[in-house]
mmCIF file of C-alpha atoms in Angstrom:
data_model
loop_
_atom_site.group_PDB
_atom_site.id
_atom_site.type_symbol
_atom_site.label_atom_id
_atom_site.label_comp_id
_atom_site.label_asym_id
_atom_site.label_seq_id
_atom_site.Cartn_x
_atom_site.Cartn_y
_atom_site.Cartn_z
ATOM 1 C CA SER A 1 108.498 107.988 58.414
ATOM 2 C CA GLN A 2 105.537 107.359 60.280
ATOM 3 C CA TRP A 3 101.994 106.364 58.198
ATOM 4 C CA LEU A 4 98.470 105.551 59.596
ATOM 5 C CA GLY A 5 98.367 101.279 59.692
ATOM 6 C CA MET A 6 102.403 101.410 60.683
ATOM 7 C CA GLY A 7 103.187 97.898 61.492
ATOM 8 C CA ARG A 8 100.216 96.247 61.112
ATOM 9 C CA GLU A 9 100.475 93.290 59.135
ATOM 10 C CA LEU A 10 103.696 92.434 60.779
ATOM 11 C CA LEU A 11 101.646 92.529 64.365
ATOM 12 C CA ALA A 12 99.097 89.997 62.618
ATOM 13 C CA ARG A 13 101.351 87.837 60.679
ATOM 14 C CA GLU A 14 104.278 87.775 63.335
ATOM 15 C CA PRO A 15 104.300 86.364 66.572
ATOM 16 C CA GLU A 16 107.635 87.696 67.171
ATOM 17 C CA PHE A 17 107.004 91.194 66.208
ATOM 18 C CA ARG A 18 104.076 91.509 68.417
ATOM 19 C CA ARG A 19 105.861 90.361 71.168
ATOM 20 C CA ALA A 20 108.423 92.804 71.072
ATOM 21 C CA LEU A 21 105.902 95.528 70.392
ATOM 22 C CA LEU A 22 104.097 94.277 73.686
ATOM 23 C CA GLN A 23 107.115 94.442 76.020
ATOM 24 C CA CYS A 24 107.881 98.072 74.755
ATOM 25 C CA GLU A 25 104.496 98.966 75.433
ATOM 26 C CA GLU A 26 105.040 97.172 79.067
ATOM 27 C CA ALA A 27 108.569 99.116 79.407
ATOM 28 C CA MET A 28 106.716 102.797 78.303
ATOM 29 C CA ARG A 29 103.722 102.531 80.437
ATOM 30 C CA PRO A 30 105.451 104.232 83.532
ATOM 31 C CA PHE A 31 106.284 107.307 81.012
ATOM 32 C CA VAL A 32 103.004 108.381 78.751
ATOM 33 C CA ASP A 33 99.058 108.258 78.872
ATOM 34 C CA PHE A 34 98.456 105.894 75.592
ATOM 35 C CA SER A 35 98.376 102.665 74.201
ATOM 36 C CA LEU A 36 100.857 101.813 71.865
ATOM 37 C CA LEU A 37 99.063 99.162 70.238
ATOM 38 C CA GLU A 38 95.616 101.128 70.048
ATOM 39 C CA GLN A 39 97.559 103.988 68.175
ATOM 40 C CA LEU A 40 99.066 101.409 65.915
ATOM 41 C CA THR A 41 96.085 99.713 64.806
ATOM 42 C CA GLY A 42 93.804 102.056 65.000
ATOM 43 C CA GLU A 43 91.798 103.875 62.118
ATOM 44 C CA SER A 44 92.433 107.606 63.813
ATOM 45 C CA GLU A 45 95.006 109.990 62.139
ATOM 46 C CA ALA A 46 95.820 111.946 65.227
ATOM 47 C CA TRP A 47 98.770 110.240 66.543
ATOM 48 C CA LEU A 48 100.395 111.225 63.483
ATOM 49 C CA GLU A 49 100.677 114.948 64.846
ATOM 50 C CA ARG A 50 101.700 114.059 68.422
ATOM 51 C CA ILE A 51 105.178 113.493 68.810
ATOM 52 C CA ASP A 52 105.013 112.718 72.288
ATOM 53 C CA ILE A 53 103.245 109.206 70.297
ATOM 54 C CA VAL A 54 105.339 109.511 66.899
ATOM 55 C CA GLN A 55 108.650 108.876 68.091
ATOM 56 C CA PRO A 56 107.877 106.206 70.885
ATOM 57 C CA ALA A 57 105.824 104.355 68.508
ATOM 58 C CA LEU A 58 109.268 104.792 66.213
ATOM 59 C CA PHE A 59 111.230 103.587 68.942
ATOM 60 C CA ALA A 60 109.173 100.641 69.178
ATOM 61 C CA VAL A 61 108.889 99.618 65.717
ATOM 62 C CA GLY A 62 112.263 100.342 65.248
ATOM 63 C CA VAL A 63 113.054 97.339 68.082
ATOM 64 C CA ALA A 64 110.694 95.184 67.664
ATOM 65 C CA LEU A 65 112.063 95.230 63.794
ATOM 66 C CA ALA A 66 115.116 93.874 64.802
ATOM 67 C CA ARG A 67 113.749 91.115 67.012
ATOM 68 C CA LEU A 68 112.093 89.551 63.895
ATOM 69 C CA TRP A 69 115.227 89.688 61.501
ATOM 70 C CA ARG A 70 117.202 87.956 65.127
ATOM 71 C CA SER A 71 114.183 85.862 65.378
ATOM 72 C CA TYR A 72 114.844 84.964 61.536
ATOM 73 C CA GLY A 73 118.955 84.228 62.023
ATOM 74 C CA VAL A 74 120.090 87.888 61.038
ATOM 75 C CA GLU A 75 122.082 89.366 63.449
ATOM 76 C CA PRO A 76 123.904 92.778 63.269
ATOM 77 C CA SER A 77 127.927 93.209 63.020
ATOM 78 C CA ALA A 78 127.191 96.933 64.189
ATOM 79 C CA VAL A 79 124.512 99.201 64.991
ATOM 80 C CA VAL A 80 124.160 102.946 63.717
ATOM 81 C CA GLY A 81 120.933 105.140 64.325
ATOM 82 C CA HIS A 82 119.304 108.506 62.994
ATOM 83 C CA SER A 83 119.116 111.230 65.527
ATOM 84 C CA MET A 84 116.161 109.867 67.920
ATOM 85 C CA GLY A 85 116.712 106.297 66.080
ATOM 86 C CA GLU A 86 120.388 105.935 68.790
ATOM 87 C CA VAL A 87 117.902 105.267 71.264
ATOM 88 C CA ALA A 88 116.480 101.797 69.366
ATOM 89 C CA ALA A 89 120.043 100.881 68.091
ATOM 90 C CA ALA A 90 121.457 101.691 71.949
ATOM 91 C CA HIS A 91 118.606 98.961 72.591
ATOM 92 C CA VAL A 92 119.734 96.588 70.179
ATOM 93 C CA ALA A 93 123.506 97.136 70.776
ATOM 94 C CA GLY A 94 122.651 96.033 74.669
ATOM 95 C CA ALA A 95 123.606 99.142 76.084
ATOM 96 C CA LEU A 96 120.202 100.027 77.134
ATOM 97 C CA ARG A 97 118.116 97.917 79.049
ATOM 98 C CA LEU A 98 114.589 98.064 77.920
ATOM 99 C CA GLU A 99 113.417 99.931 80.215
ATOM 100 C CA ASP A 100 115.836 102.545 79.776
ATOM 101 C CA ALA A 101 115.631 102.780 76.312
ATOM 102 C CA ALA A 102 111.879 103.795 77.191
ATOM 103 C CA ARG A 103 112.248 105.829 79.450
ATOM 104 C CA ILE A 104 114.937 107.889 77.115
ATOM 105 C CA ILE A 105 112.550 108.178 74.373
ATOM 106 C CA CYS A 106 109.482 108.903 76.276
ATOM 107 C CA THR A 107 111.188 111.608 78.246
ATOM 108 C CA ARG A 108 112.088 113.452 75.064
ATOM 109 C CA SER A 109 109.150 113.004 72.844
ATOM 110 C CA GLN A 110 107.091 114.175 75.620
ATOM 111 C CA LEU A 111 109.999 117.866 75.745
ATOM 112 C CA MET A 112 110.033 118.605 72.758
ATOM 113 C CA ARG A 113 106.072 119.011 72.443
ATOM 114 C CA ARG A 114 107.045 122.390 74.361
ATOM 115 C CA VAL A 115 109.085 123.893 71.150
ATOM 116 C CA ARG A 116 106.566 122.468 68.761
ATOM 117 C CA GLY A 117 105.753 125.911 66.550
ATOM 118 C CA LYS A 118 108.648 127.173 66.928
ATOM 119 C CA GLY A 119 110.902 125.876 64.603
ATOM 120 C CA ALA A 120 111.634 124.515 60.873
ATOM 121 C CA MET A 121 113.521 122.181 58.827
ATOM 122 C CA ALA A 122 114.654 121.931 55.001
ATOM 123 C CA VAL A 123 116.711 119.312 53.550
ATOM 124 C CA VAL A 124 119.458 121.162 50.943
ATOM 125 C CA GLU A 125 121.359 119.675 48.424
ATOM 126 C CA LEU A 126 124.587 121.576 49.875
ATOM 127 C CA ALA A 127 128.117 119.580 51.601
ATOM 128 C CA ALA A 128 128.102 119.965 55.895
ATOM 129 C CA PRO A 129 130.842 122.943 55.004
ATOM 130 C CA ASP A 130 128.959 124.641 52.268
ATOM 131 C CA ALA A 131 125.926 124.720 54.172
ATOM 132 C CA GLU A 132 127.576 126.177 57.294
ATOM 133 C CA ARG A 133 128.676 129.185 54.897
ATOM 134 C CA ALA A 134 124.778 129.461 54.048
ATOM 135 C CA VAL A 135 123.605 130.008 56.797
ATOM 136 C CA ALA A 136 126.631 132.040 58.797
ATOM 137 C CA PRO A 137 124.706 135.279 57.825
ATOM 138 C CA TYR A 138 122.154 134.857 59.876
ATOM 139 C CA GLN A 139 123.775 135.180 62.990
ATOM 140 C CA GLY A 140 122.708 131.910 64.604
ATOM 141 C CA ARG A 141 119.172 131.872 63.486
ATOM 142 C CA LEU A 142 119.719 128.674 61.874
ATOM 143 C CA CYS A 143 122.050 126.027 61.634
ATOM 144 C CA VAL A 144 123.376 123.137 60.411
ATOM 145 C CA ALA A 145 121.475 120.006 62.104
ATOM 146 C CA VAL A 146 122.064 116.922 59.588
ATOM 147 C CA SER A 147 124.690 115.747 57.705
ATOM 148 C CA ASN A 148 122.978 112.827 55.699
ATOM 149 C CA GLY A 149 125.138 112.582 53.010
ATOM 150 C CA PRO A 150 128.100 113.911 50.627
ATOM 151 C CA ARG A 151 125.234 117.030 49.145
ATOM 152 C CA ALA A 152 122.448 115.942 52.011
ATOM 153 C CA THR A 153 122.354 118.112 54.420
ATOM 154 C CA VAL A 154 119.208 119.501 56.940
ATOM 155 C CA ILE A 155 119.096 123.039 58.066
ATOM 156 C CA ALA A 156 117.444 124.003 61.099
ATOM 157 C CA GLY A 157 115.929 126.913 62.974
ATOM 158 C CA ASP A 158 113.469 130.179 62.938
ATOM 159 C CA PRO A 159 111.140 129.315 60.319
ATOM 160 C CA ASP A 160 111.193 133.436 58.484
ATOM 161 C CA ALA A 161 114.871 132.955 58.320
ATOM 162 C CA LEU A 162 114.624 129.560 56.817
ATOM 163 C CA ARG A 163 112.413 130.058 54.206
ATOM 164 C CA GLN A 164 114.529 133.206 53.527
ATOM 165 C CA LEU A 165 117.322 130.980 53.007
ATOM 166 C CA LEU A 166 115.713 128.494 50.836
ATOM 167 C CA GLY A 167 114.228 131.117 48.575
ATOM 168 C CA ALA A 168 117.885 132.155 47.876
ATOM 169 C CA LEU A 169 119.149 128.774 47.400
ATOM 170 C CA ASP A 170 116.327 128.333 45.026
ATOM 171 C CA ALA A 171 117.444 131.619 42.670
ATOM 172 C CA GLN A 172 120.821 129.804 42.782
ATOM 173 C CA GLN A 173 119.306 126.650 41.515
ATOM 174 C CA VAL A 174 120.383 124.687 44.353
ATOM 175 C CA PHE A 175 117.758 121.535 45.336
ATOM 176 C CA CYS A 176 115.960 122.983 48.806
ATOM 177 C CA ARG A 177 112.561 122.050 50.476
ATOM 178 C CA LEU A 178 110.982 122.280 54.216
ATOM 179 C CA LEU A 179 110.431 119.470 55.973
ATOM 180 C CA LYS A 180 107.220 118.604 56.992
ATOM 181 C CA VAL A 181 107.502 119.410 61.204
ATOM 182 C CA ASP A 182 106.970 122.607 63.318
ATOM 183 C CA MET A 183 110.243 122.034 65.283
ATOM 184 C CA ALA A 184 113.798 122.798 65.115
ATOM 185 C CA SER A 185 115.481 119.545 66.626
ATOM 186 C CA HIS A 186 119.569 119.937 66.775
ATOM 187 C CA SER A 187 119.695 123.418 67.019
ATOM 188 C CA PRO A 188 119.320 126.310 69.809
ATOM 189 C CA GLN A 189 115.791 126.270 70.428
ATOM 190 C CA VAL A 190 116.397 122.789 71.870
ATOM 191 C CA ASP A 191 118.463 124.597 74.288
ATOM 192 C CA PRO A 192 115.805 125.603 77.239
ATOM 193 C CA LEU A 193 115.200 121.510 77.380
ATOM 194 C CA LEU A 194 118.331 119.993 77.736
ATOM 195 C CA ASP A 195 119.456 120.770 82.062
ATOM 196 C CA GLU A 196 115.769 118.957 82.031
ATOM 197 C CA HIS A 197 116.402 116.550 80.006
ATOM 198 C CA VAL A 198 119.729 115.500 81.559
ATOM 199 C CA GLU A 199 117.576 115.428 85.299
ATOM 200 C CA LEU A 200 114.850 113.387 84.109
ATOM 201 C CA LEU A 201 117.494 110.791 83.001
ATOM 202 C CA ARG A 202 119.924 110.626 85.868
ATOM 203 C CA GLU A 203 118.553 106.873 86.679
ATOM 204 C CA VAL A 204 119.814 105.390 83.206
ATOM 205 C CA ARG A 205 122.295 103.428 83.341
ATOM 206 C CA PRO A 206 124.552 101.979 80.365
ATOM 207 C CA GLY A 207 126.239 98.982 80.016
ATOM 208 C CA ASP A 208 128.409 97.809 77.748
ATOM 209 C CA ALA A 209 127.368 96.763 74.014
ATOM 210 C CA ALA A 210 126.965 93.371 72.817
ATOM 211 C CA GLU A 211 127.500 94.455 69.188
ATOM 212 C CA PRO A 212 129.443 97.733 67.919
ATOM 213 C CA MET A 213 127.878 101.191 68.076
ATOM 214 C CA ILE A 214 128.240 104.187 65.862
ATOM 215 C CA SER A 215 127.445 106.932 67.499
ATOM 216 C CA THR A 216 125.852 109.549 64.592
ATOM 217 C CA VAL A 217 126.540 111.917 67.534
ATOM 218 C CA SER A 218 130.671 111.974 67.603
ATOM 219 C CA GLY A 219 130.176 109.799 63.610
ATOM 220 C CA ALA A 220 132.746 107.054 65.599
ATOM 221 C CA PRO A 221 132.455 104.444 67.358
ATOM 222 C CA VAL A 222 130.584 104.879 71.135
ATOM 223 C CA GLU A 223 131.268 102.145 74.261
ATOM 224 C CA GLY A 224 128.542 101.334 75.581
ATOM 225 C CA GLY A 225 128.856 102.966 78.908
ATOM 226 C CA ARG A 226 128.934 106.591 77.815
ATOM 227 C CA LEU A 227 125.602 106.451 76.760
ATOM 228 C CA ASP A 228 123.785 108.168 80.048
ATOM 229 C CA ALA A 229 122.269 110.983 80.113
ATOM 230 C CA ALA A 230 124.692 113.486 78.976
ATOM 231 C CA TYR A 231 125.161 111.341 75.922
ATOM 232 C CA TRP A 232 121.181 111.961 75.159
ATOM 233 C CA ALA A 233 121.111 115.419 75.288
ATOM 234 C CA ARG A 234 124.118 115.834 73.232
ATOM 235 C CA ASN A 235 122.150 113.598 70.858
ATOM 236 C CA LEU A 236 118.575 115.993 70.902
ATOM 237 C CA ARG A 237 121.239 119.470 70.809
ATOM 238 C CA GLN A 238 124.014 118.436 68.520
ATOM 239 C CA PRO A 239 123.963 117.952 64.781
ATOM 240 C CA VAL A 240 123.259 114.515 63.717
ATOM 241 C CA ARG A 241 126.241 112.902 62.299
ATOM 242 C CA PHE A 242 124.970 110.071 59.920
ATOM 243 C CA PHE A 243 126.879 110.943 56.829
ATOM 244 C CA GLU A 244 130.115 110.398 59.348
ATOM 245 C CA ALA A 245 128.940 107.266 60.687
ATOM 246 C CA VAL A 246 128.239 105.515 57.583
ATOM 247 C CA ALA A 247 131.366 106.308 56.416
ATOM 248 C CA HIS A 248 133.015 104.944 59.348
ATOM 249 C CA LEU A 249 131.163 101.249 58.476
ATOM 250 C CA ALA A 250 132.148 101.460 54.586
ATOM 251 C CA ARG A 251 135.758 102.209 55.662
ATOM 252 C CA GLU A 252 135.805 98.983 58.446
ATOM 253 C CA GLY A 253 134.000 97.249 54.861
ATOM 254 C CA THR A 254 130.500 96.578 57.243
ATOM 255 C CA PHE A 255 127.997 94.893 54.944
ATOM 256 C CA VAL A 256 124.991 96.102 54.897
#
């Protein structure tokens, strides 16, 4: 989802987008050792491989895009975020101050560096219940990490076990593809990070959201005041219920 030059044209042409990115950079300053704008406007691709830069950059671009749309008079009737995208969604909804949102995304991405190189993830053309049955024989080495659609599921876990499963699915003519990641978010591999994650976010003080937010942790609406440190640990560990969240919006007649 990230690429070299991301946001560069909007930075040059849209003052509101640039102002929002500068505010994000300032909010992140206590937690990072890099300049957000230097990474986005530079010619080096090195940052694209650093999760501790990629996730804050994606967060900032998401926040800036929402600010740009609002400057055009486009207001959301509801917000939903995918995995780490929930941090930006919570800020856009008004439940998190920018400073708290920056703390969350920077803390999360820095902790994730510890599990790099230990996991893998793959998308498979299976419904989530079918994917659960497929991973069951692997005795906890694999799990369902994301439900994106009726037959769009992400499995995460041990790389060797995942390759074995993908071979079996391919033999059954089930579409499957490894994702370009070397970690297994939303799986037991992140369990060692969770207590510290909660502790580092103790100072986060969520508030009431101005816009409805549909949680991809639960797949249902969530009150802004519940987006505390414990919630963000669940956001990192539990499966992403994006399909359920979007289905809820569809039932409510939300226009996209």
